[in-house]
Short mmCIF file of C-alpha atoms in Angstrom, two decimals:
data_model
loop_
_atom_site.label_atom_id
_atom_site.label_comp_id
_atom_site.label_asym_id
_atom_site.label_seq_id
_atom_site.Cartn_x
_atom_site.Cartn_y
_atom_site.Cartn_z
CA MET A 1 -25.59 -40.63 22.55
CA SER A 2 -22.76 -41.96 24.61
CA SER A 3 -20.94 -39.47 26.79
CA ASP A 4 -17.68 -41.00 25.50
CA ASN A 5 -18.19 -39.06 22.26
CA ILE A 6 -18.28 -35.74 24.05
CA THR A 7 -15.05 -33.73 24.05
CA VAL A 8 -14.44 -30.27 25.44
CA HIS A 9 -12.57 -27.65 23.42
CA HIS A 10 -12.00 -24.25 25.08
CA GLY A 11 -15.03 -24.76 27.28
CA GLU A 12 -17.38 -25.85 24.48
CA GLU A 13 -18.79 -29.36 24.50
CA ILE A 14 -18.31 -31.03 21.12
CA ASN A 15 -20.75 -33.89 20.76
CA ASN A 16 -21.46 -33.93 17.03
CA SER A 17 -20.40 -36.25 14.23
CA THR A 18 -17.96 -33.72 12.75
CA GLY A 19 -15.84 -33.55 15.89
CA VAL A 20 -15.38 -29.81 15.53
CA SER A 21 -16.80 -26.85 17.43
CA ASN A 22 -20.38 -26.05 16.35
CA LYS A 23 -19.73 -22.33 16.87
CA LYS A 24 -16.67 -22.38 14.62
CA LEU A 25 -18.43 -24.51 12.02
CA LEU A 26 -21.33 -22.07 11.93
CA MET A 27 -18.98 -19.10 11.63
CA TRP A 28 -17.03 -20.69 8.75
CA ALA A 29 -20.31 -21.52 6.97
CA PHE A 30 -21.42 -17.89 7.44
CA LEU A 31 -18.07 -16.58 6.18
CA GLY A 32 -18.36 -18.89 3.17
CA SER A 33 -21.75 -17.38 2.32
CA ASP A 34 -20.34 -13.87 2.88
CA VAL A 35 -17.50 -14.61 0.43
CA MET A 36 -20.12 -15.25 -2.28
CA PHE A 37 -22.05 -12.16 -1.16
CA PHE A 38 -19.04 -9.85 -1.45
CA GLY A 39 -17.83 -11.69 -4.57
CA THR A 40 -21.06 -10.63 -6.27
CA PHE A 41 -20.71 -6.98 -5.26
CA ILE A 42 -17.02 -6.78 -6.18
CA GLY A 43 -17.87 -8.49 -9.50
CA THR A 44 -20.63 -5.92 -10.11
CA PHE A 45 -18.24 -3.06 -9.37
CA MET A 46 -15.65 -4.42 -11.78
CA ALA A 47 -18.28 -5.19 -14.45
CA TYR A 48 -19.45 -1.56 -14.36
CA ARG A 49 -15.90 -0.20 -14.35
CA ASN A 50 -15.51 2.59 -16.92
CA LYS A 51 -19.22 2.43 -17.80
CA SER A 52 -20.20 5.77 -16.21
CA LEU A 53 -20.69 8.39 -18.90
CA ASN A 54 -20.92 11.33 -16.52
CA GLY A 55 -18.71 12.33 -13.61
CA PRO A 56 -17.40 12.28 -11.05
CA TYR A 57 -15.02 9.55 -12.14
CA PRO A 58 -12.66 7.53 -9.91
CA ALA A 59 -9.69 9.74 -10.86
CA ASP A 60 -11.67 12.78 -9.62
CA THR A 61 -12.56 11.30 -6.26
CA LEU A 62 -10.47 8.45 -4.84
CA ASP A 63 -7.74 9.52 -2.42
CA ILE A 64 -5.14 6.74 -2.23
CA PRO A 65 -2.88 8.14 0.55
CA ILE A 66 -5.80 8.43 3.00
CA THR A 67 -7.16 4.99 2.10
CA THR A 68 -3.67 3.49 2.48
CA VAL A 69 -3.56 4.71 6.08
CA SER A 70 -7.02 3.30 6.87
CA THR A 71 -6.06 0.00 5.18
CA PHE A 72 -2.93 -0.19 7.30
CA VAL A 73 -4.98 0.46 10.46
CA LEU A 74 -7.38 -2.38 9.58
CA LEU A 75 -4.49 -4.76 8.80
CA MET A 76 -2.91 -4.02 12.17
CA SER A 77 -6.26 -4.58 13.90
CA SER A 78 -6.12 -8.14 12.57
CA LEU A 79 -2.77 -8.54 14.31
CA GLY A 80 -4.34 -7.11 17.46
CA ILE A 81 -7.15 -9.62 17.57
CA VAL A 82 -4.90 -12.67 17.13
CA LEU A 83 -2.73 -11.35 19.96
CA ALA A 84 -5.83 -10.73 22.13
CA LEU A 85 -6.92 -14.33 21.51
CA HIS A 86 -3.43 -15.70 22.14
CA TYR A 87 -3.15 -13.95 25.51
CA LEU A 88 -6.72 -14.91 26.46
CA LYS A 89 -5.91 -18.59 25.84
CA GLU A 90 -2.84 -18.18 28.05
CA SER A 91 -5.01 -16.48 30.73
CA ARG A 92 -2.89 -13.31 30.53
CA MET A 93 -5.98 -11.19 30.96
CA GLY A 94 -4.26 -7.79 31.14
CA LEU A 95 -2.68 -8.17 27.70
CA ALA A 96 -5.84 -9.80 26.30
CA LYS A 97 -7.96 -6.81 27.38
CA LEU A 98 -5.36 -4.32 26.15
CA TRP A 99 -5.18 -5.82 22.65
CA LEU A 100 -8.95 -6.20 22.39
CA PHE A 101 -9.34 -2.55 23.38
CA ALA A 102 -6.69 -1.60 20.77
CA VAL A 103 -8.62 -3.51 18.08
CA ILE A 104 -11.83 -1.64 18.95
CA ILE A 105 -9.98 1.69 18.73
CA MET A 106 -8.44 0.71 15.36
CA GLY A 107 -11.88 -0.34 14.10
CA LEU A 108 -13.30 3.02 15.16
CA ILE A 109 -10.40 4.85 13.44
CA PHE A 110 -11.12 2.89 10.24
CA MET A 111 -14.80 3.82 10.43
CA GLY A 112 -13.78 7.45 11.08
CA PHE A 113 -11.81 7.42 7.82
CA GLN A 114 -14.82 5.98 5.99
CA VAL A 115 -17.19 8.60 7.42
CA TYR A 116 -14.69 11.32 6.40
CA GLU A 117 -14.39 9.83 2.91
CA PHE A 118 -18.16 9.57 2.42
CA ALA A 119 -18.70 13.13 3.71
CA HIS A 120 -15.98 14.42 1.37
CA PHE A 121 -17.50 12.58 -1.60
CA ALA A 122 -20.97 13.95 -0.81
CA HIS A 123 -19.45 17.44 -0.56
CA ILE A 124 -17.90 17.26 -4.03
CA GLY A 125 -21.10 15.83 -5.51
CA MET A 126 -20.41 12.10 -5.62
CA THR A 127 -23.44 10.29 -4.26
CA PRO A 128 -24.88 6.78 -4.85
CA GLN A 129 -27.39 8.04 -7.42
CA VAL A 130 -25.04 10.22 -9.49
CA ASN A 131 -23.63 7.48 -11.75
CA LEU A 132 -22.78 3.75 -11.96
CA PHE A 133 -19.44 4.28 -10.25
CA GLY A 134 -21.14 6.02 -7.31
CA THR A 135 -23.82 3.33 -7.02
CA THR A 136 -21.44 0.37 -7.05
CA PHE A 137 -18.81 2.12 -4.92
CA PHE A 138 -21.19 3.16 -2.14
CA THR A 139 -23.03 -0.18 -2.15
CA LEU A 140 -19.84 -2.18 -1.72
CA THR A 141 -17.97 0.07 0.73
CA SER A 142 -21.00 0.82 2.91
CA LEU A 143 -21.85 -2.91 3.15
CA HIS A 144 -18.27 -3.48 4.26
CA GLY A 145 -18.58 -0.58 6.71
CA ALA A 146 -21.75 -2.15 8.12
CA HIS A 147 -19.81 -5.38 8.69
CA VAL A 148 -17.02 -3.47 10.47
CA SER A 149 -19.54 -1.58 12.63
CA LEU A 150 -21.19 -4.84 13.67
CA GLY A 151 -17.76 -6.28 14.45
CA ILE A 152 -16.92 -3.29 16.67
CA LEU A 153 -20.17 -3.75 18.64
CA TRP A 154 -19.42 -7.46 19.02
CA LEU A 155 -15.88 -6.75 20.28
CA ILE A 156 -17.15 -4.13 22.75
CA PHE A 157 -19.56 -6.75 24.11
CA LEU A 158 -16.68 -9.25 24.47
CA LEU A 159 -14.43 -6.67 26.18
CA TYR A 160 -17.25 -5.92 28.63
CA ASN A 161 -17.46 -9.66 29.35
CA GLU A 162 -13.70 -9.85 29.84
CA PHE A 163 -13.88 -7.11 32.46
CA ASN A 164 -16.82 -8.91 34.13
CA GLY A 165 -14.88 -12.16 34.22
CA ASN A 166 -17.35 -13.93 31.92
CA LEU A 167 -14.84 -14.33 29.07
CA THR A 168 -11.82 -16.37 30.12
CA SER A 169 -9.51 -18.97 28.62
CA ASP A 170 -12.24 -21.56 29.27
CA ASN A 171 -14.55 -20.01 26.67
CA ALA A 172 -11.91 -18.44 24.40
CA VAL A 173 -13.80 -19.90 21.41
CA ASP A 174 -16.22 -16.95 21.77
CA LEU A 175 -13.40 -14.52 21.02
CA GLU A 176 -12.03 -16.89 18.37
CA ILE A 177 -15.21 -16.78 16.29
CA ALA A 178 -15.42 -12.99 16.68
CA GLY A 179 -11.80 -12.92 15.53
CA LEU A 180 -12.66 -15.01 12.45
CA TYR A 181 -15.36 -12.49 11.59
CA TRP A 182 -12.96 -9.58 12.12
CA HIS A 183 -10.27 -11.15 9.93
CA PHE A 184 -12.89 -11.73 7.27
CA VAL A 185 -13.81 -8.03 7.10
CA ASP A 186 -10.07 -7.41 6.85
CA ILE A 187 -9.62 -9.74 3.86
CA VAL A 188 -12.64 -8.23 2.13
CA TRP A 189 -11.02 -4.81 2.55
CA ILE A 190 -7.74 -6.20 1.19
CA LEU A 191 -9.64 -7.08 -2.02
CA ILE A 192 -11.56 -3.79 -2.07
CA PHE A 193 -8.35 -1.78 -1.62
CA GLY A 194 -6.54 -3.69 -4.37
CA LEU A 195 -9.37 -3.98 -6.89
CA LEU A 196 -11.62 -1.02 -6.18
CA TYR A 197 -9.14 1.64 -5.15
CA LEU A 198 -5.74 0.91 -6.69
CA ILE A 199 -6.93 -0.51 -10.02
CA THR A 200 -9.66 2.03 -10.71
CA ALA A 201 -8.16 5.16 -9.09
CA GLY A 202 -6.55 6.14 -12.39
CA ASP A 203 -9.77 5.76 -14.41
CA GLY A 204 -10.78 9.05 -15.96
CA VAL A 205 -13.34 9.90 -18.62
CA PRO A 206 -14.23 6.79 -20.71
CA PRO A 207 -14.82 6.98 -24.50
CA GLY A 208 -18.07 8.87 -25.05
CA GLY A 209 -18.09 10.22 -21.50
CA ILE A 210 -18.65 13.81 -20.43
CA PRO A 211 -15.70 15.41 -18.58
CA TRP A 212 -16.58 16.29 -15.00
CA GLU A 213 -16.30 19.94 -14.12
CA GLY A 214 -16.66 19.59 -10.38
CA ALA A 215 -19.57 20.11 -7.99
CA HIS A 216 -22.00 22.88 -8.95
CA MET B 1 24.48 -12.11 13.91
CA SER B 2 25.48 -15.74 14.14
CA PHE B 3 24.43 -16.28 10.54
CA LEU B 4 26.54 -13.32 9.36
CA LYS B 5 29.45 -14.59 11.44
CA ASP B 6 29.21 -18.01 9.80
CA LEU B 7 28.89 -16.44 6.38
CA PHE B 8 31.88 -14.08 6.53
CA GLU B 9 34.18 -15.26 9.32
CA HIS B 10 37.67 -16.45 8.39
CA ASP B 11 38.29 -19.68 10.27
CA GLY B 12 42.10 -19.45 10.18
CA ASN B 13 42.95 -22.23 7.69
CA GLY B 14 43.21 -19.95 4.72
CA TRP B 15 39.78 -20.63 3.28
CA TRP B 16 36.60 -18.67 3.43
CA LYS B 17 33.78 -20.86 4.62
CA ILE B 18 30.58 -19.64 3.03
CA PRO B 19 28.95 -20.69 5.20
CA LYS B 20 30.79 -22.75 7.76
CA THR B 21 30.02 -26.42 7.26
CA SER B 22 30.49 -29.48 9.39
CA GLU B 23 32.59 -31.44 6.86
CA ALA B 24 34.46 -33.15 9.68
CA GLU B 25 31.50 -35.52 9.95
CA ALA B 26 31.42 -38.69 7.86
CA ASN B 27 28.23 -37.63 6.04
CA PRO B 28 27.76 -33.95 6.81
CA LYS B 29 24.09 -33.04 6.44
CA SER B 30 24.88 -29.45 5.60
CA GLU B 31 27.26 -30.16 2.74
CA HIS B 32 25.58 -28.02 0.15
CA PRO B 33 25.90 -24.40 -0.99
CA PHE B 34 23.62 -23.14 1.77
CA GLY B 35 25.43 -24.95 4.60
CA ASP B 36 23.46 -24.77 7.83
CA PHE B 37 21.22 -22.00 6.52
CA ILE B 38 18.19 -24.25 5.86
CA LYS B 39 18.57 -25.96 9.23
CA ARG B 40 18.85 -22.61 10.96
CA THR B 41 15.84 -21.27 9.07
CA LYS B 42 13.79 -24.27 10.18
CA ALA B 43 14.91 -23.68 13.76
CA PHE B 44 13.94 -20.01 13.45
CA ILE B 45 10.46 -20.89 12.14
CA LEU B 46 10.03 -23.39 14.97
CA TRP B 47 11.04 -20.66 17.41
CA LEU B 48 8.51 -18.30 15.84
CA THR B 49 5.77 -20.90 16.18
CA SER B 50 6.80 -21.69 19.75
CA GLY B 51 7.87 -25.11 18.49
CA LYS B 52 4.37 -26.46 18.95
CA GLY B 53 2.96 -26.13 15.46
CA HIS B 54 0.78 -23.27 16.71
CA ALA B 55 1.74 -19.72 16.10
CA GLY B 56 3.19 -17.52 18.84
CA PRO B 57 3.08 -13.71 19.11
CA ALA B 58 6.39 -13.23 17.21
CA TYR B 59 4.96 -15.24 14.32
CA TYR B 60 1.90 -12.98 14.13
CA TRP B 61 4.12 -9.90 14.16
CA VAL B 62 6.14 -11.27 11.24
CA ILE B 63 2.95 -11.93 9.24
CA ALA B 64 1.67 -8.41 10.05
CA ILE B 65 4.97 -6.84 8.92
CA ILE B 66 4.83 -8.82 5.65
CA LEU B 67 1.24 -7.62 5.10
CA GLY B 68 2.28 -4.02 5.78
CA VAL B 69 5.23 -4.25 3.39
CA ILE B 70 3.06 -5.75 0.61
CA THR B 71 0.57 -2.88 1.07
CA LEU B 72 3.39 -0.35 0.71
CA VAL B 73 4.65 -2.15 -2.43
CA GLU B 74 1.09 -2.06 -3.85
CA VAL B 75 0.87 1.70 -3.36
CA TRP B 76 4.41 2.21 -4.74
CA TRP B 77 3.45 0.13 -7.80
CA PHE B 78 0.29 2.20 -8.27
CA GLU B 79 2.37 5.41 -8.29
CA GLN B 80 4.72 4.14 -11.03
CA ASP B 81 3.44 5.25 -14.45
CA GLY B 82 5.80 2.81 -16.18
CA LEU B 83 4.18 -0.16 -14.43
CA ARG B 84 0.57 0.81 -15.15
CA TYR B 85 0.25 -1.66 -18.03
CA ILE B 86 0.43 -4.61 -15.63
CA LEU B 87 -1.38 -2.89 -12.75
CA VAL B 88 -4.41 -5.23 -12.79
CA PRO B 89 -2.54 -8.58 -12.63
CA ALA B 90 -0.07 -7.14 -10.11
CA MET B 91 -2.83 -5.89 -7.78
CA LEU B 92 -4.72 -9.18 -8.14
CA GLY B 93 -1.53 -11.04 -7.24
CA PHE B 94 -0.70 -8.83 -4.23
CA SER B 95 -4.29 -9.00 -2.98
CA MET B 96 -4.33 -12.79 -3.26
CA VAL B 97 -1.04 -13.13 -1.36
CA LYS B 98 -2.38 -10.91 1.46
CA PHE B 99 -5.70 -12.75 1.41
CA ILE B 100 -3.97 -16.14 1.75
CA LEU B 101 -1.64 -14.92 4.52
CA VAL B 102 -4.56 -13.65 6.62
CA VAL B 103 -6.75 -16.71 6.02
CA ALA B 104 -3.96 -19.25 6.55
CA PHE B 105 -2.23 -17.73 9.56
CA PHE B 106 -4.40 -15.11 11.27
CA MET B 107 -7.58 -17.18 10.81
CA HIS B 108 -5.67 -20.35 11.73
CA LEU B 109 -6.92 -22.24 8.69
CA ARG B 110 -3.35 -23.51 8.27
CA PHE B 111 -3.55 -25.22 11.67
CA ASP B 112 -7.28 -25.92 11.99
CA HIS B 113 -9.60 -28.77 11.01
CA LYS B 114 -9.65 -29.50 7.26
CA LEU B 115 -13.45 -29.29 7.20
CA PHE B 116 -13.23 -25.50 7.67
CA SER B 117 -10.82 -25.25 4.74
CA TRP B 118 -13.19 -27.28 2.55
CA ILE B 119 -16.17 -25.07 3.42
CA PHE B 120 -14.29 -21.84 2.84
CA VAL B 121 -12.45 -22.90 -0.31
CA THR B 122 -15.66 -24.30 -1.88
CA CYS B 123 -17.44 -21.01 -1.24
CA MET B 124 -14.39 -19.11 -2.52
CA ILE B 125 -14.52 -21.07 -5.79
CA ILE B 126 -18.23 -20.26 -6.18
CA GLY B 127 -17.52 -16.60 -5.32
CA VAL B 128 -14.70 -16.37 -7.86
CA PHE B 129 -16.93 -18.10 -10.44
CA ILE B 130 -19.69 -15.50 -9.90
CA PHE B 131 -17.09 -12.72 -10.06
CA SER B 132 -15.64 -14.10 -13.31
CA LEU B 133 -19.11 -14.53 -14.79
CA PHE B 134 -19.90 -10.87 -14.14
CA ILE B 135 -16.64 -9.78 -15.74
CA LEU B 136 -17.30 -11.98 -18.79
CA LEU B 137 -20.86 -10.70 -19.14
CA SER B 138 -19.51 -7.19 -18.94
CA ALA B 139 -16.82 -7.89 -21.55
CA PHE B 140 -19.38 -9.25 -24.05
CA HIS B 141 -22.11 -6.71 -23.28
CA GLY B 142 -23.26 -5.20 -26.53
CA TYR B 143 -21.20 -7.65 -28.58
CA GLY B 144 -22.66 -8.05 -32.07
CA ASN B 145 -24.89 -4.96 -31.90
#
C-alpha cells in the first residue's frame, strides 16, 4: 500500500479504504449492535406491560422524582464529556481533566441512585423473580447499569492516562470513542426514562390481577 | 438586547420599525416581516459553533439546556391527569427529540463522516423493527382463543 494513502487524524493513522478512523468505525458498529440489543429488551418490557397478575405493580414501586434527578445527572454528564473532549483537542489539559473528573463523579452519582432504587425495591418485595414487571424491569435497568459501570471504569482509566501525560490532543480519538460510548448509555437511558418510567409509572392492577398489599 | 432595541425602538420618523429594516438599499435583503432577525439568528448560530462548522462549548451548553428543559416538560406532562390520554405518543416524541439531539450534536454525527450515520441508522431501523414486532406480537397474543 502506498504511503500516500495514509492520513493522520488525532494521532491515529488512517490507511484503510473507508478513509475513516478504524477505532471510531468499530465503536459505531458496536453501538449499532447495542441499539438492537437494547431495542429487544425495551420491546420485551413494553410487550409484557400490564401482563403481571400479581404485585408489586409499577404504580406501587416507581419513584419519578428520584429518577428525574438521576436522569438529569446523566444528561449533564453527556455535556461534561463533550466539554472534556473539546478542551483536550485544544490542549487545555486542566479543563479537560476537570470535566472528565466531573463526568466520573456524575456517573457514580447515577449508579448510587440505581443502587438505592434497587435496594428500596428489594426492601418492599419487588425482585426479578416476583412477576413479569420485575423480571423485565431488572433485566433492562441492570444491563444499562452494567454499561454505565463499564463506562466509569473506562473514563477512570483515561483520566489516569491524562494525568500521566499519555492522553493528549494527539490521541484525542481515544477519549472520543469513550465519549461515544458514554453518550450511547445516555440515549438508552433517555428511552428507558420515557418508555419504562414515565409511561408505565401509572400502571396499577390490570384486569384479572390481584391487588398488591405490600411486602409481607 | 440589540434585538429588543431593534424590535421596539422608535427611530424618530413617526413610525415603529418592527424590526428596523435597511430599506434605504436598492434591494434590501431584510425586507420581510422578520427584518434582520433571520440574519442575526444565523450569525448567532455561527457564533455558537465557533464559525467553523464544529460545535464550541456554548453550543454544547445550549443543547444540554434544551435536553434539561425537555426532561422537565416530560415530567410535568406525566403529572397532568388531563394529558394522560396522549401520554404514550407524547413520551415517544419527547424521547425521540432528546435521542436525536444527543446523537446529532453530542455524538457529532451531524458533523462526522456519513458512513457512521449509515451504520447507526441501519441498526436503529432494525432495532425499531424488532421493538415493533414485539409490540405487535404482544397485541395479538391470545387473539382468536
